[in-house]
Short mmCIF file of C-alpha atoms and ligand atoms in Angstrom, two decimals:
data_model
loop_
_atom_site.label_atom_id
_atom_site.label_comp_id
_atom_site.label_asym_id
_atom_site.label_seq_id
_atom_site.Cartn_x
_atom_site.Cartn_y
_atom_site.Cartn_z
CA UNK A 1419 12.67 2.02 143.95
CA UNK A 1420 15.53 3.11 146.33
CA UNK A 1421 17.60 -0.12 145.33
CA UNK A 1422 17.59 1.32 141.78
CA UNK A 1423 18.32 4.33 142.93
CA UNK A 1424 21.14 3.52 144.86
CA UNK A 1425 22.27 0.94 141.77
CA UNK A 1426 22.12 3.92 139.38
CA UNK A 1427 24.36 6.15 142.26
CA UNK A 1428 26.72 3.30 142.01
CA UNK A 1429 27.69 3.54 138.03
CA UNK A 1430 28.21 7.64 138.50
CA UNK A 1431 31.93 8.29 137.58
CA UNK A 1432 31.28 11.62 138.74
CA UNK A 1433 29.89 11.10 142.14
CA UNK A 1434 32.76 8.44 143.06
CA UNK A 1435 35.11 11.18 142.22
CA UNK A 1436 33.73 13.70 144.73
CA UNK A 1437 32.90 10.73 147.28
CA UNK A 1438 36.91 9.73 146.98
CA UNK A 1439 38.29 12.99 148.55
CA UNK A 1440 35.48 13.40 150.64
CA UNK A 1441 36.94 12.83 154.20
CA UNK A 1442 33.52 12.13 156.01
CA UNK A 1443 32.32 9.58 153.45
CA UNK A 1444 35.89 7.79 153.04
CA UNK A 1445 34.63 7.40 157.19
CA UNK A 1446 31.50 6.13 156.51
CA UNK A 1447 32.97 3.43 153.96
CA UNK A 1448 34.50 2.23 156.62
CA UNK A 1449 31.87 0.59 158.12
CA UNK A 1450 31.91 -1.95 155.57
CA UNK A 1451 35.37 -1.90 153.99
CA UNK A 1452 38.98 -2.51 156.27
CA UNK A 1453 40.37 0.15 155.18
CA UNK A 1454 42.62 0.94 152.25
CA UNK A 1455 45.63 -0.71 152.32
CA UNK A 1456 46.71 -4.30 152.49
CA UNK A 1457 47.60 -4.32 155.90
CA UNK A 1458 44.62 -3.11 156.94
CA UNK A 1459 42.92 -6.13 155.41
CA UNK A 1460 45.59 -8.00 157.14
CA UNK A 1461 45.04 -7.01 160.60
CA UNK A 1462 41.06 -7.19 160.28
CA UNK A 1463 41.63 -10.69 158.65
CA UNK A 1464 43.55 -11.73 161.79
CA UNK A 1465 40.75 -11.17 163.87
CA UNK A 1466 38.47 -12.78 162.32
CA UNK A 1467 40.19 -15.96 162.00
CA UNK A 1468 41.49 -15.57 166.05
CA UNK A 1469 37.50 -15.88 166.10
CA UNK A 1470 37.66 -18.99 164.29
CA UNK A 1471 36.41 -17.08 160.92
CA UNK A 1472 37.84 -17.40 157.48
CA UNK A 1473 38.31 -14.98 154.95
CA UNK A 1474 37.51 -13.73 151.37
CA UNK A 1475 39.94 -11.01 150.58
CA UNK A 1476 38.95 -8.14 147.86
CA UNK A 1477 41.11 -5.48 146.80
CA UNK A 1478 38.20 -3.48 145.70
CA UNK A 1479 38.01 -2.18 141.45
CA UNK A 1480 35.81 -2.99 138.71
CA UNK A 1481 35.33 -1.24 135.51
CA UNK A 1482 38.92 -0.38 134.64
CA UNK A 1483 39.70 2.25 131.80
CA UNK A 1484 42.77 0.14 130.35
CA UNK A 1485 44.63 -3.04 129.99
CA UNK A 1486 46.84 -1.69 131.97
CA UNK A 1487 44.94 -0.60 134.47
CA UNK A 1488 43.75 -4.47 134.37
CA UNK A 1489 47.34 -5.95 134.41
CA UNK A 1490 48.05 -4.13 137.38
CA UNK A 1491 45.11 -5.20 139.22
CA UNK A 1492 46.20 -9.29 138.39
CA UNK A 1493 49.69 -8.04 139.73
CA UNK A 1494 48.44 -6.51 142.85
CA UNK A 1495 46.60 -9.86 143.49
CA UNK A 1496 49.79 -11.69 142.78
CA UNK A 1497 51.37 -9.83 145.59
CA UNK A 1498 48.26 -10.40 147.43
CA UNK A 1499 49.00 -14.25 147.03
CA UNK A 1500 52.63 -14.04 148.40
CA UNK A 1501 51.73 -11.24 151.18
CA UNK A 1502 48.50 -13.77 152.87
CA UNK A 1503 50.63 -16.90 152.11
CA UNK A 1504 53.80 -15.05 154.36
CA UNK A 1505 51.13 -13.74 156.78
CA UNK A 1506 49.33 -17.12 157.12
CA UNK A 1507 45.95 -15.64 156.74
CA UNK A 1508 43.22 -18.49 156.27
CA UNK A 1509 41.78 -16.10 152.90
CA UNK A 1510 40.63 -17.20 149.68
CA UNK A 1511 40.78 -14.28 146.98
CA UNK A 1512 37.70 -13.08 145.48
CA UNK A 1513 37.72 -10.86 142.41
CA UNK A 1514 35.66 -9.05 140.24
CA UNK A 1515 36.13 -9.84 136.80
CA UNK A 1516 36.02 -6.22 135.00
CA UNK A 1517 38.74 -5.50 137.47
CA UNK A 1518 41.04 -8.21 135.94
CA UNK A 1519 40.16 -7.06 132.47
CA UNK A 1520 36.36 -8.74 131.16
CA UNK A 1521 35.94 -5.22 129.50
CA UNK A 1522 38.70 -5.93 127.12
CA UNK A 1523 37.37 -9.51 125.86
CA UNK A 1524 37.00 -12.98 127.51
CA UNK A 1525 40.35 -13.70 125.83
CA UNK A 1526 42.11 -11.11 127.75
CA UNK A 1527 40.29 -11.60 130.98
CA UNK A 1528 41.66 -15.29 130.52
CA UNK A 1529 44.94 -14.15 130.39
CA UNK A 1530 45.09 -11.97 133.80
CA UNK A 1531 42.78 -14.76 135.25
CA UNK A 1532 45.10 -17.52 134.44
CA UNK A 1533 48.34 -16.44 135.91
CA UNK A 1534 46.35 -15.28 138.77
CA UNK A 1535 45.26 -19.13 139.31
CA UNK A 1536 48.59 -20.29 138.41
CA UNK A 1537 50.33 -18.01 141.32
CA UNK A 1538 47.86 -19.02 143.86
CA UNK A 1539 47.54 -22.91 143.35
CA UNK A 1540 51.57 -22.77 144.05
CA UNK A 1541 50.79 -22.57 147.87
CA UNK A 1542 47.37 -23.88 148.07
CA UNK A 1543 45.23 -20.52 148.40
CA UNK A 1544 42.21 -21.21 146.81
CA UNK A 1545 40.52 -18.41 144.23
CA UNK A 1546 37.00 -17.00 144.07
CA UNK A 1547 35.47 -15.07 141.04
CA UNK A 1548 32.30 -12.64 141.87
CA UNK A 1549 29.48 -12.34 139.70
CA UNK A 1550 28.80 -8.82 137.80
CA UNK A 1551 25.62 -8.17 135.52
CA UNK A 1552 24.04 -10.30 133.88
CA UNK A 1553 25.48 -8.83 130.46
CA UNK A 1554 29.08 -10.53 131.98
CA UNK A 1555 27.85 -13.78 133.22
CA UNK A 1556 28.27 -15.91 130.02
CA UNK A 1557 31.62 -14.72 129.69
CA UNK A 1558 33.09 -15.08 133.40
CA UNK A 1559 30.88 -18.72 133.20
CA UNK A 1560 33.16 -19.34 130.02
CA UNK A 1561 36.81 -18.09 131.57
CA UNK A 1562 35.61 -20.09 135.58
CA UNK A 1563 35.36 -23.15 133.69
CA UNK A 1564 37.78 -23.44 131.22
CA UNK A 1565 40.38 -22.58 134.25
CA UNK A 1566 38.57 -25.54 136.69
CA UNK A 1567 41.33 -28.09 136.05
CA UNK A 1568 44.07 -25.68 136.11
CA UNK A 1569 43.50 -24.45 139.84
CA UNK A 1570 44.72 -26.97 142.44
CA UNK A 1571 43.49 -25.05 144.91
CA UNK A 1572 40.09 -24.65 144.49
CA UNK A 1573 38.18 -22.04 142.55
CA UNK A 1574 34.52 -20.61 143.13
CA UNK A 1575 32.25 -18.59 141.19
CA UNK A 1576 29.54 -16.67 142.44
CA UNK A 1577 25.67 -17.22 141.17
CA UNK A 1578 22.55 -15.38 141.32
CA UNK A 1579 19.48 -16.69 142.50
CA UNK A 1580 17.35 -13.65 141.15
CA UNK A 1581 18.57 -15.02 137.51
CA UNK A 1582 16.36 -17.19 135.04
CA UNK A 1583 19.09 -18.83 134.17
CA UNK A 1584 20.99 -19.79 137.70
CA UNK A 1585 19.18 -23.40 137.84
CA UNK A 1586 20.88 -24.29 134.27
CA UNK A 1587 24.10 -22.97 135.45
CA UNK A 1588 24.02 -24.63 138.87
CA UNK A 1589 23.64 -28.21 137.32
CA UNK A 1590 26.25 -27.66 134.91
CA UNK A 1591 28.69 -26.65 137.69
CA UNK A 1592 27.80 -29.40 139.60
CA UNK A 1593 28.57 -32.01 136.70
CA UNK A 1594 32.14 -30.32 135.90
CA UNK A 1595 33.10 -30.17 139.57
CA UNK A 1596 32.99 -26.46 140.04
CA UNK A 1597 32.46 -24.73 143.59
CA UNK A 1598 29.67 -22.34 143.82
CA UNK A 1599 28.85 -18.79 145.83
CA UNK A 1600 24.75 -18.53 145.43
CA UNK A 1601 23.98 -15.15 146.22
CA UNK A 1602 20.89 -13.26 145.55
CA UNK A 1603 22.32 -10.64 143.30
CA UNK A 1604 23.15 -7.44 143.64
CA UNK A 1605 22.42 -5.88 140.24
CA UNK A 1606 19.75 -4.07 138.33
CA UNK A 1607 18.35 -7.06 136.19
CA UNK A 1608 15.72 -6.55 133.18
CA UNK A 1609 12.29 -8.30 133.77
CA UNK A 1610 13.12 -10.73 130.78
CA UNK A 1611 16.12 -12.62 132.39
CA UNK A 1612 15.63 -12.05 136.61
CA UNK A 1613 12.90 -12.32 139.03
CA UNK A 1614 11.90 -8.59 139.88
CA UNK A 1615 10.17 -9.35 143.73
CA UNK A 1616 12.06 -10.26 146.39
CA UNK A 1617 9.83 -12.75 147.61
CA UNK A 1618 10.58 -14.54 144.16
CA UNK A 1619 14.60 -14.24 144.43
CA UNK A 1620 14.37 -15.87 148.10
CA UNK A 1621 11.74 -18.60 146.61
CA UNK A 1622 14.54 -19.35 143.92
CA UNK A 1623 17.40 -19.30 146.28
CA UNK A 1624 15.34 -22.17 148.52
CA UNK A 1625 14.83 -23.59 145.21
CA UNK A 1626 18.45 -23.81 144.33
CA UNK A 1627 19.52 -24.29 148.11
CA UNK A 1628 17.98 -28.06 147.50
CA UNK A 1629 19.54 -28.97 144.30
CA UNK A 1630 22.95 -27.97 146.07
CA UNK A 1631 22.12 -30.99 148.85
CA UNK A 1632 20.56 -33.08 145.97
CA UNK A 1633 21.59 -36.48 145.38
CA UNK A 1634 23.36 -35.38 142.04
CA UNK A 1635 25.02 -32.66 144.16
CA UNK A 1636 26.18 -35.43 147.07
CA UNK A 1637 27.08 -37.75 144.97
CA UNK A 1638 29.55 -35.14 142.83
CA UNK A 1639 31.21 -33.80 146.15
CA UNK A 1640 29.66 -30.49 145.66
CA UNK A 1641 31.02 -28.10 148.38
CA UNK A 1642 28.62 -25.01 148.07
CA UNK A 1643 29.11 -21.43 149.57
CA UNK A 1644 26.04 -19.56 151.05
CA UNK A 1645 26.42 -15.54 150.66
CA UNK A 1646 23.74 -14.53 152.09
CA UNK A 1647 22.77 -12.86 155.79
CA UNK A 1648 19.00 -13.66 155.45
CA UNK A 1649 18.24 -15.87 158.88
CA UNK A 1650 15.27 -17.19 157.93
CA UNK A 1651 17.37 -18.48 154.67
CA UNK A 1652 20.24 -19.88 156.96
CA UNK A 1653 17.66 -21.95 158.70
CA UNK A 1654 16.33 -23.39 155.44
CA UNK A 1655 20.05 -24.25 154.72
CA UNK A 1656 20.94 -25.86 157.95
CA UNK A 1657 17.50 -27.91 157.92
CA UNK A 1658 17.77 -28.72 154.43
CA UNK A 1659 22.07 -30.00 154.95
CA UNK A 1660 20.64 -32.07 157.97
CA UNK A 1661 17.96 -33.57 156.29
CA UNK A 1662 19.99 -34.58 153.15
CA UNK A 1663 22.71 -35.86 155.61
CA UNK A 1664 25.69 -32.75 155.06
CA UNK A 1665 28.13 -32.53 157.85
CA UNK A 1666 28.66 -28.30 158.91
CA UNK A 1667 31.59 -28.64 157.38
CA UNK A 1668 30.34 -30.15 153.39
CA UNK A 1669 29.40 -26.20 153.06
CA UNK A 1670 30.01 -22.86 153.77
CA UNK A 1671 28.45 -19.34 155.15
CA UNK A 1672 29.67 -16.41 153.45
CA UNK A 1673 28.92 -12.88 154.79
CA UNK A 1674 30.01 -9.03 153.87
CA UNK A 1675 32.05 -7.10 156.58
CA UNK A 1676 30.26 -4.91 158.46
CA UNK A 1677 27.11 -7.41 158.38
CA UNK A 1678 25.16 -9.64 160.88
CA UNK A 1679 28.23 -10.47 162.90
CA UNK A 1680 26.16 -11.74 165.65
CA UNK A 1681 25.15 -14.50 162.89
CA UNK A 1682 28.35 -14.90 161.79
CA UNK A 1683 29.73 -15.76 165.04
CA UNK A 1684 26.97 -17.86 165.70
CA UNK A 1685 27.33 -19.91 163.13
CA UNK A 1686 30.98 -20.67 163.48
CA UNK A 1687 30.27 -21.13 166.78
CA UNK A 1688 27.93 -23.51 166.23
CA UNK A 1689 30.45 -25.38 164.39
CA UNK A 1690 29.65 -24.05 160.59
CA UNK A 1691 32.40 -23.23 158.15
CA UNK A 1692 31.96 -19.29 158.01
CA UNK A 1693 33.99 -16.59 155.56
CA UNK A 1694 33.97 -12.91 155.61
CA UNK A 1695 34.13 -10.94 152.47
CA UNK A 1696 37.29 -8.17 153.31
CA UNK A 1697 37.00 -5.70 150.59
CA UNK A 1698 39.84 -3.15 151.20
CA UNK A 1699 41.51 0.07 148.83
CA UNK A 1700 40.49 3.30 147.72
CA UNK A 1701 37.32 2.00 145.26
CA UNK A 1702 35.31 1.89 147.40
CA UNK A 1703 32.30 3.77 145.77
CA UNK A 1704 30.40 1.54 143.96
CA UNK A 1705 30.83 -1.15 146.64
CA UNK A 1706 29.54 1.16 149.35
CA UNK A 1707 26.31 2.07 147.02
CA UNK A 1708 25.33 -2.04 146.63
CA UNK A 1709 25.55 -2.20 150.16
CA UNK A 1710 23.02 0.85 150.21
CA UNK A 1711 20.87 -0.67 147.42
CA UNK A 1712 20.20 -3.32 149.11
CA UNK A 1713 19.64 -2.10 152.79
CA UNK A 1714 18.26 1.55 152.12
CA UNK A 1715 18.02 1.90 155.97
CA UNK A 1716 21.62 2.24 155.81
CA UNK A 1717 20.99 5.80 154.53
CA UNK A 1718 19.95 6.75 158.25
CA UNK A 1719 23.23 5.39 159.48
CA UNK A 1720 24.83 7.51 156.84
CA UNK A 1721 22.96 10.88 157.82
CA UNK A 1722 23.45 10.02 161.33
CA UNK A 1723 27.18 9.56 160.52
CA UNK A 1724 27.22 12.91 158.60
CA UNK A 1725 25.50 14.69 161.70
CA UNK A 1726 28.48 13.46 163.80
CA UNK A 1727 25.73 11.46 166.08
P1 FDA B 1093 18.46 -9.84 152.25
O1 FDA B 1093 18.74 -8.72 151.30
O2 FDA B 1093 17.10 -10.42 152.29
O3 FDA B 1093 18.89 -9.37 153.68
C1 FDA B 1093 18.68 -10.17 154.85
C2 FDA B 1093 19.13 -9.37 156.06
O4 FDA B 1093 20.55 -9.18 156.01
C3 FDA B 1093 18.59 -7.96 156.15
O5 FDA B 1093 17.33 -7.94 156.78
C4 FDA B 1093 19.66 -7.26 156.96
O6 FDA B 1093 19.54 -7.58 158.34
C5 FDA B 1093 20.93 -7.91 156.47
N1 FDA B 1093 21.54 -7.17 155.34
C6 FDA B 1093 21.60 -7.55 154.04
N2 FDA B 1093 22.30 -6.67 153.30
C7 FDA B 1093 22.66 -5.69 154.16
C8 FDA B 1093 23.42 -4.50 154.00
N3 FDA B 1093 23.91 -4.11 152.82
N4 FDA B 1093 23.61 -3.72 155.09
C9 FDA B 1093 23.15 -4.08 156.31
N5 FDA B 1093 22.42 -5.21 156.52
C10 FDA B 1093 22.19 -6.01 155.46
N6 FDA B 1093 26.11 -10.21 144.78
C11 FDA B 1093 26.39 -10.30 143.46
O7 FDA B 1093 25.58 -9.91 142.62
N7 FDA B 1093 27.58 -10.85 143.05
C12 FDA B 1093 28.50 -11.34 143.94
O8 FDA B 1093 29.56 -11.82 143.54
C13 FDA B 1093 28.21 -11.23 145.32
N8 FDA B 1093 29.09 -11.69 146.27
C14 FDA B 1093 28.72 -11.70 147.58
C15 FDA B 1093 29.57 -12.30 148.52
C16 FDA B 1093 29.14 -12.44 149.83
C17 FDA B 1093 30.05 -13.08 150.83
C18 FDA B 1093 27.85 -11.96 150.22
C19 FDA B 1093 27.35 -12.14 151.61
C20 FDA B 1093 27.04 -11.34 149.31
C21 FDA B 1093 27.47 -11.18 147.99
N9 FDA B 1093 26.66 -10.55 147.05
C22 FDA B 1093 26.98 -10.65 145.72
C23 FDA B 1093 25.51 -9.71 147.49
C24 FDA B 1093 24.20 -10.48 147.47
O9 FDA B 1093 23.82 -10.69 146.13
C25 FDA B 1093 23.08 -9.70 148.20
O10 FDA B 1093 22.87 -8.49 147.54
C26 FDA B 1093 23.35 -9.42 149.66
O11 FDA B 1093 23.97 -10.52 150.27
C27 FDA B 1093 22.03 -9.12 150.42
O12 FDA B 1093 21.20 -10.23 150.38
P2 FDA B 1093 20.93 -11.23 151.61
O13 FDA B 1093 21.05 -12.61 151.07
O14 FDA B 1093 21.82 -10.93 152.73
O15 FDA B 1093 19.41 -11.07 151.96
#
């Protein structure tokens, strides 16, 4: 019930107006974002990979009002491109596609999406796409693949593991050669398309965590991403990559900022590609509530934050 809650928070244009010029809460953000410019990405990407850590750079926005609004978000990430590549960051760039435009039409979405691709495979930085609602995942399926043999660099989508339909989508991906995020999901989802108890979305992620080492997978190259922080679900992945004969390096661990960096470290300690999701800018609102949705203890850490403990 306080996951919805928080979800419903999240979509309140009102709120994320007060929240923006609230000093204190801008603060709080923090915790989980690097900060609101570029170069504060830059510096906290630096450290991570001086820790042997990769990347995932997000210049946080969804949901913009115009075109315009969406063509300068594709030419922000441009610069983004030529600003990591100068830098030397090890980052991939992950966006979110009503930031680049999905509210205006797949058509137009394919337009900002394509040039983004086009800038990036130039130098080799490889793209990601995140995954929205499940009212925007035919669409962003449609636009990922039909830019697959136009990025030379790689490009990953995102996929939900609380959705019906994520087994379907997995094996498609898998037979065009497509690189995959699984995630749990961090939406609201109707009963009639997504698994409602958790206990369900982790028993579908396992599910879907084996057909990523499967023999069709193997044999295809498949080169998964695991976003998820859940140890007892990072066990099941290294057993089940071991098993099936994966080197650490045939996948990937993906975690948020601000989350489980004992694990992270671990893990790329233990010799296991790891990224970081870097979300960075002054959005930060609706990020900052999915991060409450799905951890309402971090509502203490707020109050205590607001108490000045
Ligand atoms: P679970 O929710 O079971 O949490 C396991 C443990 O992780 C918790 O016990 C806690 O210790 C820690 N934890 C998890 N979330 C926390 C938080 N917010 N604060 C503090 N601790 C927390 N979703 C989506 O719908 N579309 C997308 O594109 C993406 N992209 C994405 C990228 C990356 C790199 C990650 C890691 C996650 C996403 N997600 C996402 C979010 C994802 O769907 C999911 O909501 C979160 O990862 C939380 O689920 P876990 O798998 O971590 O498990």
């Amino acid at each position: 019930m306080l996951r919805s809650f928080f979800n419903t928070l999240s979509r309140s244009t009102a709120l994320q107006r007060m929240a923006a010029g609230f000093g204190p809460a801008r603060r709080i953000a923090r915790r989980f974002t690097a900060g609101e410019t570029f170069d504060d990405a830059a510096a906290v990407v630096e450290e991570l990979n001086g820790r042997g850590i990769g990347a995932i750079l997000n210049h946080l926005g969804e949901a913009v009002d115009s075109r315009d609004d969406a063509l300068g978000a594709a030419a922000d990430y441009g610069a983004m491109v030529e600003r990591a590549d100068a830098a030397g960051l090890d980052a991939t760039l992950s966006v979110k596609p009503t930031h680049l435009g999905l509210g205006f039409g797949e058509n137009f979405f394919h337009e900002t999406m394509s040039a983004l691709v086009e800038t990036a495979s130039r130098t080799g930085r490889a793209i990601e796409v995140d995954m929205e609602d499940s009212s925007l995942t035919d669409a962003t399926l449609n636009v990922y693949l039909s830019l697959l043999d136009q990025s030379a660099a790689g490009l990953r989508i995102a996929l939900q593991t609380c959705l019906f339909r994520t087994e379907g989508d997995l094996s498609r991906l898998v037979e065009r050669g497509g690189r995959v995020r699984l995630v749990k999901g961090a939406y609201d989802e109707p009963a009639d398309r997504a698994w409602q108890k958790k206990d369900d979305v982790d028993r579908s992620y396992a599910r879907l965590v084996d057909a990523c080492f499967g023999d069709g997978a193997r044999a295809a190259g498949f080169n998964p991403a695991f976003g998820t922080h859940d140890h007892k679900m990072i066990d099941t992945i290294c057993e089940t990559a071991a098993a099936r004969g994966a080197r650490r390096d045939d996948f990937e661990f993906q975690m948020l900022l601000g989350v489980r960096r004992d694990l992270q470290q671990r893990l790329a300690d233990d010799g296991y590609r790891v990224r970081v999701y870097v979300p960075f800018g002054s959005h930060w609102y609706p990020y900052f509530m999915r991060r409450m949705a799905e951890r309402p203890a971090n509502a203490l850490f707020v109050a205590r934050a607001m108490l000045g403990e």
